[in-house]
Coordinates of C-alpha atoms (C1' of nucleotides) in Angstrom, one line a residue:
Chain A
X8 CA -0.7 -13.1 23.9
X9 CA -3.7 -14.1 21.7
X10 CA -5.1 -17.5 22.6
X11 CA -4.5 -18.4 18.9
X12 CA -1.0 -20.6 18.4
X13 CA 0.0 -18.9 15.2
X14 CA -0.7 -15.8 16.4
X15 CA 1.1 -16.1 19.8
X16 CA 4.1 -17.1 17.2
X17 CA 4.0 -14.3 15.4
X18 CA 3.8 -12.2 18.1
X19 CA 7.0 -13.4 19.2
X20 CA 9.2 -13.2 16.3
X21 CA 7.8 -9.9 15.4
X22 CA 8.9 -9.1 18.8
X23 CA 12.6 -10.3 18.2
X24 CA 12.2 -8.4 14.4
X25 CA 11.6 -5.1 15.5
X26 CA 13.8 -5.6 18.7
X27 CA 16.4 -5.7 16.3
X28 CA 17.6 -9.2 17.9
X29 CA 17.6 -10.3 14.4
X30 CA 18.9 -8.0 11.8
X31 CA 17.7 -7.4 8.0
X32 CA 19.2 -9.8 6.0
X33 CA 20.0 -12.5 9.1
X34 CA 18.1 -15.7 8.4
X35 CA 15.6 -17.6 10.6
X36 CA 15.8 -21.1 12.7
X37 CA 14.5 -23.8 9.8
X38 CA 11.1 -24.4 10.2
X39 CA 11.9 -27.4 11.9
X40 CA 13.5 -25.8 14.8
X41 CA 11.0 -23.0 15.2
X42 CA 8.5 -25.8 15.2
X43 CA 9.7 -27.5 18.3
X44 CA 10.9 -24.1 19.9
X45 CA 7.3 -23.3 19.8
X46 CA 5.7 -26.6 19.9
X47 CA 3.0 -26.1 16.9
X48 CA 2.8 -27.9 14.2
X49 CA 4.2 -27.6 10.8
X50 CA 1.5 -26.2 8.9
X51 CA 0.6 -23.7 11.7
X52 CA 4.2 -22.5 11.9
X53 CA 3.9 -21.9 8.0
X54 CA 0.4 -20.0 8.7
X55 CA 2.6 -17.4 11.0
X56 CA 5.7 -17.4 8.6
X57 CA 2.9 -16.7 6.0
X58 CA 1.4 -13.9 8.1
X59 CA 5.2 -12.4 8.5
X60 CA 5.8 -12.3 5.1
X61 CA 2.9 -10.6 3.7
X62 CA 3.1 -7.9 6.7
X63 CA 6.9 -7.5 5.1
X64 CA 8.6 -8.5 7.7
X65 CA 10.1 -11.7 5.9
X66 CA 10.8 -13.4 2.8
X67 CA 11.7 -16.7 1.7
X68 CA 13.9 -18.6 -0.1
X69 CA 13.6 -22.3 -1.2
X70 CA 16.1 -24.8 0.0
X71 CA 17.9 -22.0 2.1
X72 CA 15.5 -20.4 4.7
X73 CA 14.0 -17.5 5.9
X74 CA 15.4 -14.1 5.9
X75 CA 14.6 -11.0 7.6
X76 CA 13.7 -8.2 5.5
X77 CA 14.7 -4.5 5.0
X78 CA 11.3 -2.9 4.7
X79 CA 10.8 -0.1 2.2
X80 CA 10.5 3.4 4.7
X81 CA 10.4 6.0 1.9
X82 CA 7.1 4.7 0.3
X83 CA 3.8 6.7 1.5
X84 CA 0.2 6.2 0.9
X85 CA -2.6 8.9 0.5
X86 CA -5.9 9.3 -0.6
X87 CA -7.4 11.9 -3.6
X88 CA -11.0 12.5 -4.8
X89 CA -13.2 15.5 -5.4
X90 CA -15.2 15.1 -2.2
X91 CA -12.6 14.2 0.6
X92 CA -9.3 16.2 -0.8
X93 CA -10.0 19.7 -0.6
X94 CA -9.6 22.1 2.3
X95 CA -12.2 23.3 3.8
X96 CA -14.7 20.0 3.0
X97 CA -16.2 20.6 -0.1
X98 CA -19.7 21.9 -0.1
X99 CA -20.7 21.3 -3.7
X100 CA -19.4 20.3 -7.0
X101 CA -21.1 22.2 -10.2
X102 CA -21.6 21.1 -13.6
X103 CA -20.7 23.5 -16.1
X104 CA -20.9 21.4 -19.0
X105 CA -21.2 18.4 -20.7
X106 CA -20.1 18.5 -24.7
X107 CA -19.3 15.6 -27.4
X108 CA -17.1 16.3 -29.7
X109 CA -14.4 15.7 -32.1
X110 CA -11.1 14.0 -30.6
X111 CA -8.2 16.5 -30.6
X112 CA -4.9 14.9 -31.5
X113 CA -3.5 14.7 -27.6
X114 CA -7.2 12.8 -26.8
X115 CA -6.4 10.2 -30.1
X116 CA -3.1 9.7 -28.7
X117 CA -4.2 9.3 -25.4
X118 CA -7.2 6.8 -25.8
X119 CA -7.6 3.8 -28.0
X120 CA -9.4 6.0 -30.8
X121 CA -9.9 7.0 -34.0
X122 CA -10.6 10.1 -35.0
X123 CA -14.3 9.2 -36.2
X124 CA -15.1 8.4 -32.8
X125 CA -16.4 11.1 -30.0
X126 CA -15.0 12.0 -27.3
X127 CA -17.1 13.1 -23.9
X128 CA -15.5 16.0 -21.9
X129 CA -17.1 17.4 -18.8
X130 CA -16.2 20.4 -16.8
X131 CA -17.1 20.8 -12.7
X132 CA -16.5 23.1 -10.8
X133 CA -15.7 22.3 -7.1
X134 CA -16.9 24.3 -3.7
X135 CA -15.8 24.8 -1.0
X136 CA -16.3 27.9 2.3
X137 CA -18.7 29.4 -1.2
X138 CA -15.7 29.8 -3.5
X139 CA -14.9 28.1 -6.3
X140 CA -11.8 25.7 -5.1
X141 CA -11.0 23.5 -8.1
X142 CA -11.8 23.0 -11.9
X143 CA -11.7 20.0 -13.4
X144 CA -12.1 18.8 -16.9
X145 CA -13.2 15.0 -17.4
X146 CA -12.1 13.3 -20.4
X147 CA -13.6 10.2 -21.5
X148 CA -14.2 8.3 -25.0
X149 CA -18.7 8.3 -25.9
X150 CA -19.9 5.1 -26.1
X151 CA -23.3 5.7 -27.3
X152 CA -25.0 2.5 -26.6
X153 CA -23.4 1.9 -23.2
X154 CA -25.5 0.3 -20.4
X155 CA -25.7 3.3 -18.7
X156 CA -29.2 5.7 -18.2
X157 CA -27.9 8.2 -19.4
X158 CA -30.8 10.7 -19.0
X159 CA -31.0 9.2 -15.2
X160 CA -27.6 9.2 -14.2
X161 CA -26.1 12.6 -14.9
X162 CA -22.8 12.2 -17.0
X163 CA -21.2 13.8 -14.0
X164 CA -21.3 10.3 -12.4
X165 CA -21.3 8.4 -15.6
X166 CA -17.5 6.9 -15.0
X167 CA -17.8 6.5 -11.4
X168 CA -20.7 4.4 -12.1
X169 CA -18.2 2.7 -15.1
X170 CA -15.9 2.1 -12.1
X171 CA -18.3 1.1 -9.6
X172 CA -19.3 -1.8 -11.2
X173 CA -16.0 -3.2 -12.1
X174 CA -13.8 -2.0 -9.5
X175 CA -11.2 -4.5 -9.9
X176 CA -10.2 -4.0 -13.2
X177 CA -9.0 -0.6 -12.8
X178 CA -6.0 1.0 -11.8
X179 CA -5.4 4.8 -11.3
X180 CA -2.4 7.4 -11.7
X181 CA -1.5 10.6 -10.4
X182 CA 0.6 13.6 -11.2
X183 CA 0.7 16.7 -9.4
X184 CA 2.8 19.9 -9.8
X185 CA 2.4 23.7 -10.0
X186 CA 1.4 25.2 -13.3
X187 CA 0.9 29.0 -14.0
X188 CA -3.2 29.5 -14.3
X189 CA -3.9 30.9 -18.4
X190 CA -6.7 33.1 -18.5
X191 CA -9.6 30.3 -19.0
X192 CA -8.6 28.4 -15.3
X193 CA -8.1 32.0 -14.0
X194 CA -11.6 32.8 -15.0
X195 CA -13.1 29.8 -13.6
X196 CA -11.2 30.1 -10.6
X197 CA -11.2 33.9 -10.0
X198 CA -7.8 33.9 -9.7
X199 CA -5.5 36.5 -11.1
X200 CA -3.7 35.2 -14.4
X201 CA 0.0 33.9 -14.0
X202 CA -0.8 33.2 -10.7
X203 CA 0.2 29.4 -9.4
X204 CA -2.1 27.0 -9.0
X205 CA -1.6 23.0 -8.5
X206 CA -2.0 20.8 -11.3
X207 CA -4.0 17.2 -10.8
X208 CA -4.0 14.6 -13.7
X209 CA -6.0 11.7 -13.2
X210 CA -5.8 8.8 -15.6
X211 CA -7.7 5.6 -14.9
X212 CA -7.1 2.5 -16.9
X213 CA -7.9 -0.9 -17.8
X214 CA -5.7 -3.2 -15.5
X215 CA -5.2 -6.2 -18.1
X216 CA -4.9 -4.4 -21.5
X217 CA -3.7 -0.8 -19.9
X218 CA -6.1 0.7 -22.0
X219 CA -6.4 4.2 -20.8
X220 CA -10.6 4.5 -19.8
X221 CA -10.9 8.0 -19.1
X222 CA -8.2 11.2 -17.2
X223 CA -8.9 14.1 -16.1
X224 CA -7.4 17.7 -15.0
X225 CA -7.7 19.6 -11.8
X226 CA -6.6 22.6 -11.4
X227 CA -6.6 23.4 -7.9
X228 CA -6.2 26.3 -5.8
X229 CA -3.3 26.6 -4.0
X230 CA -4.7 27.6 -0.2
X231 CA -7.1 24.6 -0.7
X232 CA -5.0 21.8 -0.8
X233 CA -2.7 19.9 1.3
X234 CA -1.3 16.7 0.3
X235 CA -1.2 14.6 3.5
X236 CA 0.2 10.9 3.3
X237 CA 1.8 8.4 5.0
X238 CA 3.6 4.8 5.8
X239 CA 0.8 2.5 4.5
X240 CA -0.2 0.3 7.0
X241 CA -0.8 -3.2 7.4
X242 CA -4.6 -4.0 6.7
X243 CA -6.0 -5.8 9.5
X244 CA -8.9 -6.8 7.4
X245 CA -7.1 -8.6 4.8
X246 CA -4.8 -10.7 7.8
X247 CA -4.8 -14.3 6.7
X248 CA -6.7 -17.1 8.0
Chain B
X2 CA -3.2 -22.1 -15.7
X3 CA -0.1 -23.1 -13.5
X4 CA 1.2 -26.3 -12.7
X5 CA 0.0 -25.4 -8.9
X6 CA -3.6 -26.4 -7.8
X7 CA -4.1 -23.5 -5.5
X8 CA -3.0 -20.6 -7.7
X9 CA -5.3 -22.1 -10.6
X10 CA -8.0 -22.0 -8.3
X11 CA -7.4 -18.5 -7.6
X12 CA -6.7 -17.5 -11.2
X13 CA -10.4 -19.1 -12.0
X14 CA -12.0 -16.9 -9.2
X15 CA -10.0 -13.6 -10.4
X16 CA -11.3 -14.1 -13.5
X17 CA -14.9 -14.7 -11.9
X18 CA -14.6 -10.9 -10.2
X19 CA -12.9 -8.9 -12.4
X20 CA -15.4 -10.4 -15.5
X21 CA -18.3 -9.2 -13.2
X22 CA -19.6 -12.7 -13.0
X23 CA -19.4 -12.4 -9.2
X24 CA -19.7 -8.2 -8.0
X25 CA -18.7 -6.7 -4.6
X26 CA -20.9 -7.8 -2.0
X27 CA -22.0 -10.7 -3.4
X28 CA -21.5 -14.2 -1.5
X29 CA -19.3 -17.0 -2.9
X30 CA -19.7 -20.3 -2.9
X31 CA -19.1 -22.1 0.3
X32 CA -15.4 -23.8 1.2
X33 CA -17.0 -27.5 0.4
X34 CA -18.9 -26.7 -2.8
X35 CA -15.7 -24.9 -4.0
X36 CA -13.6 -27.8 -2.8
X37 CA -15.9 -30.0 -5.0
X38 CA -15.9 -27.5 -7.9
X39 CA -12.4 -27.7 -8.3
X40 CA -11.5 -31.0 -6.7
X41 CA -9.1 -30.2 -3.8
X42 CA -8.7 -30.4 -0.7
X43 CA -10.0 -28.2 2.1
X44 CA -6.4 -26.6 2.9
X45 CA -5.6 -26.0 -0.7
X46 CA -8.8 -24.6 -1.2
X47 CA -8.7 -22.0 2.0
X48 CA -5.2 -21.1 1.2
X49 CA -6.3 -20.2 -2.4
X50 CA -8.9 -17.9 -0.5
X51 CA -6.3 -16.4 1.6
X52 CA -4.1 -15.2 -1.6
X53 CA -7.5 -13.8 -2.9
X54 CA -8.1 -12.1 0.7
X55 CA -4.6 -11.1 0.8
X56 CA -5.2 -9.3 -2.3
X57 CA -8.4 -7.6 -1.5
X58 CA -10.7 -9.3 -3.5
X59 CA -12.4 -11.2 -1.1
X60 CA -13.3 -11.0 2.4
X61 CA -14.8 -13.5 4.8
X62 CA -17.6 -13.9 7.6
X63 CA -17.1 -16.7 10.0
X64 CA -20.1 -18.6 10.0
X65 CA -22.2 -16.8 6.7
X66 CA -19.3 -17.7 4.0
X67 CA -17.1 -15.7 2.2
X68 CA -18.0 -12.1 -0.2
X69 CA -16.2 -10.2 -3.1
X70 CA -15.0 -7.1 -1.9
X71 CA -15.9 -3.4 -2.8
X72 CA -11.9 -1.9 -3.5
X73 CA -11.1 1.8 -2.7
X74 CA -9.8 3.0 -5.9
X75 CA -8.6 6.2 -4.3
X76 CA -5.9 5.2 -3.0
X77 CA -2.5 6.2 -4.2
X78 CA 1.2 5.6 -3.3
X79 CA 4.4 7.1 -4.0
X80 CA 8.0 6.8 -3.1
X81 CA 9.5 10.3 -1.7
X82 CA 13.1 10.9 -0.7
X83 CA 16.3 13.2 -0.8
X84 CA 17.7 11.4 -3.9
X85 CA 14.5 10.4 -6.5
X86 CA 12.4 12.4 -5.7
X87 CA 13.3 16.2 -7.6
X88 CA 13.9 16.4 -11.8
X89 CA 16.4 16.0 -13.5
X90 CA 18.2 13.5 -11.0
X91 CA 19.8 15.1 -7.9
X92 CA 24.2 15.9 -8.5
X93 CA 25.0 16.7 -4.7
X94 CA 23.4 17.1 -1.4
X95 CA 25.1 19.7 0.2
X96 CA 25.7 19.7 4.0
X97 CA 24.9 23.5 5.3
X98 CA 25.4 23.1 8.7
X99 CA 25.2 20.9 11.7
X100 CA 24.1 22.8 15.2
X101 CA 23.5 21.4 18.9
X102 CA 21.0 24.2 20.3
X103 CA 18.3 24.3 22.8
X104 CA 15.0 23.1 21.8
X105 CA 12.1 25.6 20.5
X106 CA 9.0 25.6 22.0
X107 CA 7.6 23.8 18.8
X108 CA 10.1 21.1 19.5
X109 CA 9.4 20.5 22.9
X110 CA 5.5 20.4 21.9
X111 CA 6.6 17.7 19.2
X112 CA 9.0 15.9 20.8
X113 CA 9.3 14.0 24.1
X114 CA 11.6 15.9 25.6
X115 CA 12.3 19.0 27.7
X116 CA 13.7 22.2 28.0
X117 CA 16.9 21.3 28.9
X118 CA 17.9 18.9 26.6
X119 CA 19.1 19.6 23.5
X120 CA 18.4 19.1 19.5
X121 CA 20.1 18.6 16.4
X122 CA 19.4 21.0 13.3
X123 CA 20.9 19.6 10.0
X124 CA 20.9 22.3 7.1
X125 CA 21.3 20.7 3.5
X126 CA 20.9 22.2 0.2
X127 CA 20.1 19.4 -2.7
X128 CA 21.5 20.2 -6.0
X129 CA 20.2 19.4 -9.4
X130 CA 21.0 20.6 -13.0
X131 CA 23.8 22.9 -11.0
X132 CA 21.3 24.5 -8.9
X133 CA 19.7 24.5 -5.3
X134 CA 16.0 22.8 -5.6
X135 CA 15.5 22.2 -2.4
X136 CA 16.6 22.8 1.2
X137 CA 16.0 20.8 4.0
X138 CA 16.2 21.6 7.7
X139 CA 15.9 18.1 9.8
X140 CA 16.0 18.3 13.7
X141 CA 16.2 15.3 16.2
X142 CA 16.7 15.5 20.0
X143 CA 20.3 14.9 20.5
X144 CA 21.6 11.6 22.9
X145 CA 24.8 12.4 23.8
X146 CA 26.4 8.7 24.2
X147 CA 24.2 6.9 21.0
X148 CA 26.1 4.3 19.8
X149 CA 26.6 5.8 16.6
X150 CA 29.9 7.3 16.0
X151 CA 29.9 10.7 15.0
X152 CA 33.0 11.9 13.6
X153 CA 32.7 8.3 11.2
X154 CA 29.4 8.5 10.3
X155 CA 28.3 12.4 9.2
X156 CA 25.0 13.7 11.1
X157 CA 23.8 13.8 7.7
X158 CA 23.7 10.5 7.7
X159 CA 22.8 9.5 11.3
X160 CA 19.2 9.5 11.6
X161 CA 19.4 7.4 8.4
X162 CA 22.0 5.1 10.2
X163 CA 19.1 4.8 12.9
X164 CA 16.3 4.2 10.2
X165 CA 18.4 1.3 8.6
X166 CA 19.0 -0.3 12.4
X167 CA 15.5 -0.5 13.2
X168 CA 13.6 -0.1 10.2
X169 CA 10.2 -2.6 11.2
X170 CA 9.7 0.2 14.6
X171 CA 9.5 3.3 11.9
X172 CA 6.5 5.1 10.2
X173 CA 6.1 8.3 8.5
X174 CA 3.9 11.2 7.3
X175 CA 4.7 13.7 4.8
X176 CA 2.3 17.2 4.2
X177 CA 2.8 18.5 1.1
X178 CA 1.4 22.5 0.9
X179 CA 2.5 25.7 -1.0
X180 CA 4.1 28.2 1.0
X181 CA 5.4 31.7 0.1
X182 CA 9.3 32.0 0.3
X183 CA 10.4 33.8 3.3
X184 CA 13.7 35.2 2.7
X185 CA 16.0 32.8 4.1
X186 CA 14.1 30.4 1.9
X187 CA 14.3 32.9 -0.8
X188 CA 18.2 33.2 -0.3
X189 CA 18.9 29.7 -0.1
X190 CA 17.1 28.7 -3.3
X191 CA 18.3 32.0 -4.7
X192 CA 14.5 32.8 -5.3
X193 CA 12.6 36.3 -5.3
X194 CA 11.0 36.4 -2.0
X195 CA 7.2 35.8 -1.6
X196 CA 7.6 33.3 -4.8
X197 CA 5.5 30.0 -4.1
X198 CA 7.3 26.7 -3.4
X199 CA 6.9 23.5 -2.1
X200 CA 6.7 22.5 1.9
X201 CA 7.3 19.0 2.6
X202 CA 6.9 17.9 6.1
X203 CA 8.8 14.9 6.7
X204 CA 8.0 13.4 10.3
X205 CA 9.5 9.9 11.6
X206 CA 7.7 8.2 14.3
X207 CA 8.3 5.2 16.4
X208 CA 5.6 2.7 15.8
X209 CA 5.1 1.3 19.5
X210 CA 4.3 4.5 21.2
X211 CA 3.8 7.0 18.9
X212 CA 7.0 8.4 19.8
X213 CA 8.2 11.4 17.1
X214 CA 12.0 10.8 16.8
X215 CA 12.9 13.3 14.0
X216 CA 11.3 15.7 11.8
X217 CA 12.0 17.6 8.2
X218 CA 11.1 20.5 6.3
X219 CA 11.8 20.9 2.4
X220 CA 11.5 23.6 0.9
X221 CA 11.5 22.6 -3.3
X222 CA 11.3 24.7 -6.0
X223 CA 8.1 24.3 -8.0
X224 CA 9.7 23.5 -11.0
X225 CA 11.9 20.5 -9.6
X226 CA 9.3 18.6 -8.0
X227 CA 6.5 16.7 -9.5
X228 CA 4.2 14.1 -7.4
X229 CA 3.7 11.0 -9.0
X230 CA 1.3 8.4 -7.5
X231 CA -0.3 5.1 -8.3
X232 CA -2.8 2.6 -7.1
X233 CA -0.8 0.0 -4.9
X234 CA 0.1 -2.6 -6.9
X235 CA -0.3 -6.3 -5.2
X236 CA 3.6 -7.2 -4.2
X237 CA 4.2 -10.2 -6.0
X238 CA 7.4 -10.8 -3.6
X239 CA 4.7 -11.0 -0.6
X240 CA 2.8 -13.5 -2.1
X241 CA 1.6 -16.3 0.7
X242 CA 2.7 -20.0 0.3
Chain C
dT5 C1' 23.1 -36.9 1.0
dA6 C1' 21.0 -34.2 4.3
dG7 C1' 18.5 -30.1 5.1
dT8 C1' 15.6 -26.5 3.4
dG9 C1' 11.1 -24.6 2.1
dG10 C1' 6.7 -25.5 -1.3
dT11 C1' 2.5 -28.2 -2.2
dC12 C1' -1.2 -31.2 -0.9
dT13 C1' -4.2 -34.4 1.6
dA14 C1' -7.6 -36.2 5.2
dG15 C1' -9.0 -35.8 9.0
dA16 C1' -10.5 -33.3 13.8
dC17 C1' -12.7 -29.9 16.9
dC18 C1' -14.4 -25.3 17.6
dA19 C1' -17.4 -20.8 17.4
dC20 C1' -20.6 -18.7 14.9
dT21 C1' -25.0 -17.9 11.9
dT22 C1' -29.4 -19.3 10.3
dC23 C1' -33.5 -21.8 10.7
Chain D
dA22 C1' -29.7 -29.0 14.0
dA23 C1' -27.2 -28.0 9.9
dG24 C1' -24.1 -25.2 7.6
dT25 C1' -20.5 -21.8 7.7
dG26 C1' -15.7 -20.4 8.3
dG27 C1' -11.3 -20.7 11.9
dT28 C1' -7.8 -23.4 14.0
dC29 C1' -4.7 -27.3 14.3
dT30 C1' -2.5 -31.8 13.5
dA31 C1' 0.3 -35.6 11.3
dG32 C1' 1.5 -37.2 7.8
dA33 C1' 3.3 -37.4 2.4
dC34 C1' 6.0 -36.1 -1.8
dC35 C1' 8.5 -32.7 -4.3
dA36 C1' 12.4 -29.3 -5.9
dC37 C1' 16.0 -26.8 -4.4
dT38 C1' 20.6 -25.8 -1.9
dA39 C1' 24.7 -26.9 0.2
dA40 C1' 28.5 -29.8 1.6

DNA sequence: TAGTGGTCTAGACCACTTC
DNA sequence: AAGTGGTCTAGACCACTAA
């Protein structure tokens, strides 16, 4: 197809993959063989083999061959922030407030604190078709001498700046499930009490230390919130070369 | 660190981007100065660049050089199926019924069929701690002579037979929402009717042509079902060579 | 011992960007 | 014209697996 020899390789035994003309678990033709079957040499076979196994479609194994693999279907991929996830697109995100304070015992266990030290919690309020669609509360440990403005960049944006500027050494979790509102998160969302709402937590930490950095709470309003993910696909950006 | 020139290469540039030495959009050094830098070959050098690529850290431009990359840390991934996916773990899955029926008009809208062909509708109740958490309605055309055998092989199990037999030609979507309980939901989960739940959306596609081959609802009850998602973790077992 | 994949080198030619 | 990354080759040596 392509006018590129590894890629017309792959091509081909992608083709015989998902064909099902070799089955999970069946193993290749030895490099060798696949090298005159396509007439390339042995380093450009290895660039396709190389380009299989990383879309999944392969794997390896030294001294035997390679085998075809038995991709993963039940794993899905989505994406969640306060400006893309809400339904219908959110039209503006209020601060309510922005407090220091004293740790509380769940914060102490949570971060890498003691209970000297202050903790920064910040509350938003999210909008969307002018109601009030989620509530979040920010949690993060207060750094006082950190190399952020803090006058000039609103504490609301504080950690995404944090995470901006070393985006790879972060790593995110989240849960979700229903939770009954109490009357604060009722209030906030003008929502009756004991009524259902969805429960986010976000917790962002330090990839080499798993140091948890900041979390925070969302507590979303049921009619403004559909989870939609799916089968993650391959990234044509990141293909190898 | 290892024994292997190209992975220390790559561990030295990691270390280079996630310190904030080098940030996103910034240009690297070219192929020969790095080659020089760390004494290698060109190949060794590139491929150490392709891991790093691969990975997301980097990214190139033929003809300007190569640039650290800006990662999306909103993405998330999860693993959702019939057996992991509801708390505590599931006991049974319990097969409700199996009907051949004429298509809806939402199925023929969905999928590629027409009026007169005919569809399967799967009924299952999953059990958990002794009660129903969820039930699932799945529906897929029906083909007469597949080569699947029927009586052998449950229709619970067939369109899972069919995943594992082509499993590279599959994707899938899943939409999570709440939903009130209508009262077949509301009998099945032995719920009050107009309580919230769970609706999972389940849809199987072929990956040529966008084909959709089956579909499935799940109705969960909110206390069974929690999301749990993470940042995509680089897949050691994919790693190039 | 023969065959397999894993690492590594030193070249070559190309298309593209920048000046 | 000089520098960049992209493709491709023909070797070499190694560790591992299987008979």
């Amino acid at each position: 197809m392509a006018n590129v020899l590894y890629l017309s390789v792959v091509d081909d035994l992608k083709k015989k993959i998902t064909s099902g003309e070799i089955l999970p678990d069946k193993i290749l033709k030895s490099e060798s063989k696949l090298m005159e079957e396509y007439s390339v040499s042995r380093m450009t076979l290895r660039k396709s083999l190389s380009l299989l196994s990383n879309e999944g479609y392969i794997y390896s194994v030294p001294g035997k061959g390679y085998f075809v693999r038995k991709p993963d279907t039940d794993i899905y991929q989505f994406r969640f922030n306060e400006y893309d996830s809400f339904l219908p697109d959110v039209e503006k995100i209020k601060l309510l407030s922005v407090k220091i304070d004293k740790p509380t015992e769940e914060m102490i266990d949570n971060f890498v604190i003691s209970k000297d030290e202050q903790v920064v919690k910040i509350e938003r309020l999210i909008f969307s078709n002018k109601e009030p669609v989620a509530y979040e509360i920010f949690l993060t440990p207060y750094i006082p001498n950190k190399p952020v403005v803090e006058d000039k960049l609103s504490f609301a944006n504080y950690y995404k700046a944090l995470e901006m500027k070393l985006p790879f050494s972060i790593k995110n979790t989240i849960e979700m499930k229903l939770v009954l509102a109490n009357e604060i998160i009722a209030d906030k969302l003008k929502i009756q009490e004991r009524e259902y709402v969805f429960k986010v937590t976000k917790k962002t930490y330090k990839k080499d230390n798993n140091n948890l950095l900041n979390y925070s709470y969302y507590y979303i309003k049921p009619n403004y919130f559909i989870l939609f993910a799916k089968t993650p696909e391959e990234d044509e950006s990141k293909k190898i070369f």
